[in-house]
Every structure is written in structure tokens, then in C-alpha cells.
Amino acid sequence: MPVVASPASGVEETQDLDAVRALQHALYRAAKADPGRRFHALYDKLSRRDVLQRAWEQVRRNRGAPGIDQLTIAQVEQYGVDRLLDKLALVLENGSYRPLAARRVWIPKPGSPSEQRPLSIPTVADRVVQAAREIVLEPIFEADMLDCSFGFRPKRAAHDALQVVVDESFKGRRWVVETDIADCFSAIPHSGLMSAVKERICDRRLLKLLGAFLHAGVLEDGAVRRPVSGTPQGGVLSPVLCNVYLHRLDRAWRGAYGTLVRYADDLLVICRSRGQAQAALARLGVLLADLGLQPKAAKTRIVHLLEGGEGFDFLGFHHRLVRSRAVRGTGGLVYLARWPSRKAAQHARDRIRFLTMRARLAAPVEQIVQEVNAFLRGWAGYFRYGNSAREFDKIRKYAVLRVALFLAKRHQRGRSWGFAQVYRSPDSLGLISLNGTVIAPRPNRPWRAPVEHRR
């Protein structure tokens, strides 16, 4: 029986979230139990008040910029969240909801500041509806997803994919096919995507709503463009739809070509021999062509992992075969190590340099150190699961350098004076240390295991 409590206690909100999770679990179990089932009664779930509330909370957490209506999250809260959700529930129920075009902006590509990628920003209301659709659709398609897929999936992380790479290398598979899909989010054909969705969904109203989302278009330079391909990158639902479409690639893959590891549109195939790697690369080209996609030529290659040879980058890490130090006269163990890639390290330096730039000299030193610490915690929190101690030491030294220079410029003193202030401080002015935070990966062991369990 539900527990009656005051709204201030937070119990009612928890009950709403639990009801949404119960809905998702029921959809997942039904889809898992019958792989051939097509769901036909889903549209009414979108306008459920608890589903919309859950969707709003997700959108609010992600914050984000306003869409073409220039309405921000803060303005929605001022307008009244309940008013917005009630309005959305009404237009969804009577079928009059129509998504607006997304606002197109171009942002620097992570790790490649000279390159830009398009970002489509829907309105806050459209993001809420997209999040509601994600809540309803994701459990159904998640039931079909295969183990080779890791990106944008619940209870899966990039480090799960990285652990597979370590495990396969330990088994002696030292040939790697690396590639990613060229302009994946922009190239997915709408017809093929809708066909993939219809394998599981036959609710006409929901399919119509999904079609309206795909054809809403983007507003750029004052004109609305409505392409016949692509799921606008930046939309809440786009990652799920990308996985739904690329599931066809996962499903068509065969283990004889090597072990496939896919994180959204980034692909690796780990093979035992050059011949198998060449066959895997050819197979990937055929499967992607069947989907109307193609690999990015500049990032497609076959790498043979050898001690002292070249490595490859995947999910922000550089992977390379190395030999451990010899112990008691024995030769070291050859293993696949990983550490932050050059792009990842450069991103860290760029961010630290931005936080400590001359234009911010008016800010208190304590604030600058806190912001640098916040970035380092997040950056190191991801890269600590690797052989990253040396790179961590370099980034920490760079942070000390930039804080020292900031101090010197702020007080119009020399560089050596700034360094003296940092090193004379018992805690380096509060700048966090990254020593002792690294957890080296081990084959066939959970990457989340505590350090003492990894020895």
C-alpha cells in the first residue's frame, strides 16, 4: 500500500519515480520474454504525469541552452513546472503536440579544436517530451541489445568496453581494427531508422510522433532545414535511436571475424591474426554500406600490437603493449597498458590554462584553485582506471605551474615568486594531489573492484 506523507518529505516524489521504474521494468521483462513481440499500447504512457515529471527532472539535471523559443530552464521554473507539464500532457493526449525545429549551433570537437561538429538544441518542452519517449522506449530496445554494445546504455560505461579490450589482449588477440562511423548521427537514414523501430513498435500514434521529431528539422542561419537522414545530435532521444539502428550491425556481426566492441559510433574489432583483421575490416565496410553508412577513412586502420610498436586510441585512452619491470631476475610481463591519449592530455592542459588565464586575474585565488580542483577530480576520476600515474604527474605539475603563474601575474611579481608561494604552502594552496589514485586494469577482473581486491 502507498505510504501517505507530506510533499516536503520527498516520499511522494520517490513513489512517482518508483512507479516509473516499475513501468520500465515491466516493459523490459515483456520485451525480454518475447523477442518477437511488437508493442502497440505505448502512446498513453507518454502523457502520464509521473513519466513527464521524471522526464522534466532529467532535463533539469542536464541543464542545457534554450531552443529556438529562447526559453531557459530557469524561465520554465519561473513560469511553473506544473503548468508546463499539464500543458504537455494535454496536447499529447489530444494529439495536437508538434515539435519545433531544433536550434543548430557548431561547437569545437573534443580533442580537435580546429574541427567543429553540429549540435541541435531542441526547446525545453521538446526535450521533456523526448525524455518521456526515452523512458518508454529504452527498456524495450535494451532487452535486445547485445554484449558488444556499450555506449549510452543503462548500467554500462566506457570502462566496461575498455575491460573487454584488456581481456581480449590477454587471450593473445593482438590485431586491432579501429574505425568510427563518418557523421553517424547525421547520416542515419530516416527510412531505415523507422524500419528498425517498427521491429518492436507498432503503436501508430507513437510512430507518428517519432516521425514528427525526425522531420522537425533544424534552424540554421534563419532557415529551417528538414533533412531525410540523421537524428539531431543534442536531442535527448538521439543516442537511443542511434543504438537502435546500429543494433542491426551488432546483430549481423559474427564472432569468426573477431570480437566487436562498439561504443556508439566508435568501433574496435580485436582479432587473432592479420588475415582475420583484414576480413573483419572488409566485413565492417559491407555491413555499414548496407545501413547507408561508411567508416571514416582517416580513422580506419589495422594495428598490430607489438612490444615497442605503435598503439591505438580508444575512448580517450592510448593503448600500447608494454613490458613490466623485471623482478628477481625474471623477465617482465608483456601486457596491454593504457593511459590518457595525447588529445585527452591536451584537453586537460587547455582547460587548466583557460581557468587560470590572465583575463581572470580579478578572481580570488581560492576560487581559481577550487575550479581547477573540480576539473582535475572529474578528469582524473575517468582516467584513474588505467596506467596513468606518469600522465597524472605531468598534469598535476602543469596545474602547479599555471597556478603559480596566475599568482605571479596577480601580484605583479616574477614567476619564481609564484612558485615559492605554492611550494611554501603546506597543501600547495589547496591544489589536490593525484598521487595514489590510479587503479591499474587487470584482465578478467571487474574494473570497479577495490585496489586491495586487485592485487
XYZ file of C-alpha atoms in Angstrom, residues 52-435:
384
model
C 6.525 13.628 -17.549
C 7.733 14.582 -14.067
C 10.591 12.100 -14.352
C 11.395 13.445 -17.826
C 11.458 17.018 -16.504
C 13.850 16.076 -13.700
C 16.185 14.538 -16.267
C 16.077 17.646 -18.455
C 16.607 19.940 -15.474
C 19.666 17.963 -14.312
C 21.220 18.208 -17.763
C 20.523 21.961 -17.878
C 21.384 22.931 -21.449
C 20.856 26.021 -23.583
C 17.452 27.273 -24.798
C 15.989 26.252 -28.153
C 14.561 28.487 -30.865
C 11.943 29.866 -28.446
C 14.794 31.158 -26.209
C 13.060 29.720 -23.135
C 15.588 28.665 -20.479
C 15.286 26.142 -17.653
C 15.164 28.992 -15.132
C 12.338 30.697 -17.037
C 10.377 27.430 -17.135
C 10.740 27.142 -13.361
C 9.562 30.725 -13.015
C 6.643 30.064 -15.375
C 5.721 26.973 -13.377
C 6.836 23.407 -13.973
C 3.386 22.026 -13.188
C 1.815 24.373 -15.724
C 4.245 23.228 -18.413
C 3.764 19.524 -17.672
C -0.017 19.864 -17.536
C 0.046 21.600 -20.913
C 2.282 18.906 -22.414
C 0.052 16.153 -21.028
C -2.988 17.813 -22.605
C -1.503 18.286 -26.090
C -0.102 14.748 -26.022
C -3.459 13.286 -25.051
C -5.422 15.141 -27.750
C -2.749 14.572 -30.389
C -2.037 18.251 -31.068
C 1.596 18.208 -29.932
C 4.044 19.307 -32.669
C 7.793 19.586 -32.019
C 9.587 22.749 -33.061
C 12.755 22.813 -35.137
C 15.949 22.490 -33.130
C 18.432 25.347 -32.941
C 21.656 24.414 -34.772
C 24.986 25.546 -33.332
C 28.534 24.465 -34.090
C 30.892 23.566 -31.276
C 34.594 22.558 -31.228
C 35.104 18.828 -31.487
C 36.610 17.422 -28.259
C 40.327 16.870 -28.761
C 40.273 18.652 -32.145
C 39.613 22.379 -31.571
C 40.151 23.092 -35.276
C 37.223 20.823 -36.166
C 33.609 21.570 -35.394
C 30.569 19.361 -35.033
C 26.901 20.307 -35.277
C 24.777 20.375 -32.152
C 20.996 20.596 -32.339
C 19.274 22.159 -29.341
C 15.522 21.435 -29.003
C 13.281 23.611 -26.879
C 12.895 22.718 -23.208
C 9.348 21.430 -23.811
C 10.519 19.248 -26.703
C 13.358 17.906 -24.568
C 10.846 16.887 -21.898
C 8.741 15.012 -24.461
C 11.857 13.367 -25.892
C 12.910 12.293 -22.403
C 9.439 10.823 -21.833
C 9.779 8.837 -25.061
C 13.192 7.645 -23.947
C 11.732 6.445 -20.640
C 9.142 4.371 -22.506
C 11.181 3.139 -25.479
C 14.599 2.451 -23.972
C 13.631 -0.604 -21.857
C 12.044 -2.296 -24.875
C 15.078 -1.923 -27.095
C 17.501 -2.503 -24.241
C 16.126 -6.024 -23.968
C 17.501 -6.726 -27.466
C 20.919 -5.087 -27.149
C 23.973 -7.322 -27.383
C 27.049 -7.511 -25.167
C 29.261 -5.838 -27.788
C 27.390 -2.523 -27.392
C 28.395 -0.199 -24.543
C 27.588 3.433 -25.353
C 24.538 5.274 -23.967
C 23.143 2.215 -22.223
C 21.960 1.879 -18.619
C 24.392 0.198 -16.212
C 27.145 0.227 -18.848
C 30.146 2.517 -19.004
C 33.141 3.219 -21.206
C 35.319 1.267 -18.783
C 33.259 -1.858 -19.426
C 34.262 -1.611 -23.087
C 37.881 -0.913 -22.121
C 37.893 -4.014 -19.905
C 36.916 -6.173 -22.891
C 39.946 -4.821 -24.775
C 42.240 -5.805 -21.884
C 40.665 -9.267 -21.605
C 40.939 -9.999 -25.321
C 44.563 -8.871 -25.445
C 45.340 -11.175 -22.529
C 43.941 -14.051 -24.605
C 46.553 -13.350 -27.265
C 44.477 -11.315 -29.697
C 46.911 -8.649 -30.831
C 45.433 -7.420 -34.128
C 43.050 -4.499 -33.797
C 40.761 -2.952 -36.382
C 39.853 0.566 -35.321
C 37.369 2.856 -37.002
C 34.389 5.065 -36.378
C 31.347 5.860 -38.467
C 31.546 9.017 -40.565
C 28.962 11.609 -39.409
C 26.918 8.835 -37.829
C 24.235 10.961 -36.161
C 23.740 12.952 -39.361
C 23.885 10.016 -41.780
C 21.374 7.543 -40.332
C 18.573 7.362 -42.935
C 15.124 8.082 -41.522
C 13.538 5.272 -43.513
C 15.970 2.691 -42.167
C 15.671 4.015 -38.632
C 11.867 3.872 -38.685
C 12.082 0.344 -40.067
C 14.337 -0.640 -37.140
C 11.939 0.936 -34.638
C 8.954 -0.851 -36.203
C 10.584 -4.211 -35.469
C 9.446 -3.638 -31.886
C 6.860 -0.832 -32.007
C 3.541 -0.861 -33.862
C 1.783 1.913 -31.916
C 0.772 4.238 -34.775
C 0.460 7.362 -32.644
C 3.912 6.838 -31.152
C 5.426 6.145 -34.573
C 3.806 9.300 -35.925
C 5.229 11.310 -33.032
C 8.686 9.847 -33.641
C 8.427 10.716 -37.324
C 7.466 14.282 -36.420
C 10.572 14.517 -34.231
C 12.824 13.309 -37.060
C 11.295 15.695 -39.598
C 11.083 18.751 -37.324
C 14.362 19.908 -38.820
C 16.942 22.389 -37.595
C 17.025 26.179 -37.692
C 20.328 27.490 -39.033
C 21.090 30.948 -40.436
C 17.424 31.880 -40.229
C 16.190 28.960 -42.358
C 14.686 25.618 -41.333
C 16.227 22.569 -42.999
C 14.484 19.213 -42.912
C 16.982 16.530 -43.983
C 15.900 12.975 -44.789
C 18.625 11.481 -42.620
C 20.070 11.909 -39.175
C 18.993 12.009 -35.557
C 19.871 15.538 -34.373
C 22.905 15.273 -32.102
C 21.970 17.029 -28.886
C 18.446 15.633 -28.667
C 17.647 13.533 -25.604
C 16.380 10.628 -27.699
C 19.151 10.630 -30.333
C 21.603 8.285 -28.518
C 18.866 5.678 -28.030
C 17.843 5.860 -31.698
C 21.479 5.580 -32.758
C 21.821 2.381 -30.733
C 18.551 1.028 -32.127
C 19.808 1.484 -35.682
C 23.358 0.229 -35.078
C 21.931 -2.829 -33.317
C 21.466 -4.134 -36.843
C 25.248 -4.028 -37.239
C 25.767 -5.820 -33.911
C 23.207 -8.456 -34.853
C 24.790 -9.134 -38.239
C 28.287 -9.469 -36.814
C 29.784 -12.894 -36.461
C 32.459 -13.942 -33.965
C 34.508 -15.545 -36.727
C 35.613 -12.052 -37.723
C 36.901 -11.198 -34.239
C 35.455 -9.613 -31.118
C 33.442 -6.464 -31.831
C 33.472 -3.652 -29.263
C 31.149 -0.748 -30.083
C 30.687 2.428 -28.098
C 28.018 4.347 -30.044
C 29.752 5.062 -33.378
C 33.294 4.158 -32.222
C 34.231 0.619 -33.250
C 37.005 -1.844 -32.478
C 37.413 -5.408 -33.677
C 40.020 -7.436 -31.804
C 41.434 -10.319 -33.862
C 43.926 -13.189 -33.651
C 45.678 -12.718 -36.996
C 46.290 -10.266 -39.800
C 44.036 -12.295 -42.091
C 41.191 -12.188 -39.608
C 41.669 -8.441 -39.139
C 41.572 -7.821 -42.891
C 38.426 -9.937 -43.206
C 36.864 -8.044 -40.278
C 37.598 -4.680 -41.890
C 36.059 -5.815 -45.167
C 33.022 -7.188 -43.323
C 32.554 -3.900 -41.461
C 32.582 -1.997 -44.744
C 29.873 -4.245 -46.197
C 27.635 -4.088 -43.131
C 27.913 -0.308 -42.847
C 27.188 0.114 -46.557
C 24.034 -1.979 -46.111
C 22.983 0.510 -43.423
C 23.712 3.520 -45.616
C 26.768 4.408 -43.522
C 30.500 4.371 -44.086
C 33.642 4.268 -41.931
C 35.685 7.426 -41.521
C 38.718 6.876 -43.738
C 41.088 8.980 -41.629
C 40.380 6.883 -38.523
C 40.239 3.432 -40.094
C 43.282 1.181 -39.853
C 44.623 -2.156 -38.679
C 47.086 -2.095 -35.767
C 49.376 -4.967 -34.817
C 50.143 -4.762 -31.117
C 53.827 -5.472 -30.561
C 56.134 -4.669 -27.680
C 57.717 -1.346 -28.565
C 55.336 -0.905 -31.512
C 52.545 1.540 -32.144
C 49.292 1.520 -30.259
C 45.800 2.895 -30.772
C 43.432 5.362 -29.147
C 40.003 4.335 -27.902
C 37.594 6.165 -25.592
C 40.160 8.763 -24.577
C 42.913 6.282 -23.707
C 46.035 5.372 -25.640
C 46.601 1.598 -25.613
C 50.021 0.058 -26.137
C 51.745 -3.263 -25.475
C 54.494 -2.802 -22.867
C 56.712 -4.940 -20.649
C 56.667 -4.647 -16.890
C 59.835 -4.287 -14.862
C 61.859 -7.438 -14.296
C 61.609 -8.867 -10.781
C 64.283 -11.108 -9.177
C 65.999 -11.890 -12.431
C 62.853 -12.843 -14.313
C 61.756 -11.087 -17.459
C 58.912 -8.643 -17.202
C 55.367 -9.491 -18.189
C 54.118 -8.175 -21.551
C 50.670 -6.643 -21.178
C 48.342 -4.069 -22.729
C 48.690 -0.782 -20.866
C 46.600 2.338 -21.277
C 46.932 5.963 -20.274
C 45.337 9.280 -21.302
C 45.786 9.901 -25.023
C 47.546 12.981 -26.348
C 44.198 14.586 -27.128
C 42.915 13.863 -23.628
C 46.054 15.282 -22.005
C 45.935 18.337 -24.255
C 42.294 18.872 -23.336
C 43.293 18.860 -19.659
C 46.049 21.403 -20.236
C 43.744 23.593 -22.322
C 41.090 23.582 -19.617
C 43.569 24.375 -16.834
C 45.050 27.166 -18.940
C 41.563 28.587 -19.511
C 40.747 28.529 -15.805
C 43.989 30.359 -14.950
C 44.166 32.794 -17.858
C 45.143 36.442 -17.460
C 41.579 37.649 -18.065
C 40.536 36.090 -14.724
C 43.118 37.860 -12.541
C 40.349 39.654 -10.645
C 39.020 36.351 -9.297
C 40.208 35.218 -5.837
C 42.988 32.635 -5.860
C 40.852 30.328 -3.723
C 38.135 30.332 -6.384
C 40.627 29.552 -9.157
C 42.084 26.643 -7.166
C 38.603 25.286 -6.441
C 37.689 25.359 -10.131
C 40.962 23.695 -11.131
C 40.386 21.052 -8.458
C 36.847 20.405 -9.680
C 38.113 19.814 -13.208
C 41.005 17.608 -12.060
C 38.669 15.459 -9.945
C 36.376 14.811 -12.883
C 39.170 14.271 -15.411
C 41.205 12.020 -13.122
C 38.070 10.195 -11.978
C 37.750 8.803 -15.502
C 41.417 8.245 -16.339
C 42.402 6.778 -12.963
C 41.328 3.355 -14.246
C 44.462 2.860 -16.303
C 48.252 3.006 -16.143
C 48.022 6.751 -15.786
C 50.394 7.664 -12.925
C 53.013 9.274 -15.170
C 50.457 11.346 -17.075
C 48.767 12.340 -13.815
C 52.108 13.602 -12.528
C 52.584 15.722 -15.663
C 49.101 17.224 -15.442
C 49.492 17.964 -11.711
C 52.812 19.727 -12.385
C 51.171 21.725 -15.150
C 48.381 22.765 -12.767
C 51.008 23.894 -10.226
C 52.771 25.869 -12.972
C 49.592 27.625 -14.063
C 48.516 28.479 -10.509
C 52.000 29.822 -9.766
C 51.918 31.972 -12.918
C 48.437 33.190 -12.013
C 49.662 34.245 -8.572
C 52.714 35.989 -10.012
C 50.653 37.936 -12.556
C 48.016 38.838 -9.986
C 50.626 40.326 -7.650
C 52.825 41.648 -10.467
C 55.762 39.550 -9.316
C 58.150 37.163 -11.035
C 57.497 33.501 -11.846
C 59.852 32.274 -9.121
C 57.849 34.219 -6.524
C 54.667 32.471 -7.647
C 56.318 29.039 -7.374
C 57.605 29.917 -3.916
C 54.087 30.729 -2.740
C 52.758 27.399 -3.971
C 55.582 25.248 -2.597
C 55.796 27.062 0.744
C 52.132 26.341 1.333
C 51.721 23.087 3.301
C 48.945 21.954 0.943
C 50.041 23.691 -2.291
C 47.351 26.352 -1.753
C 44.735 23.591 -1.641
C 45.560 22.140 -5.066
C 44.640 18.457 -4.925
C 47.188 15.691 -5.428
C 46.566 12.871 -7.889
C 49.124 10.515 -6.340
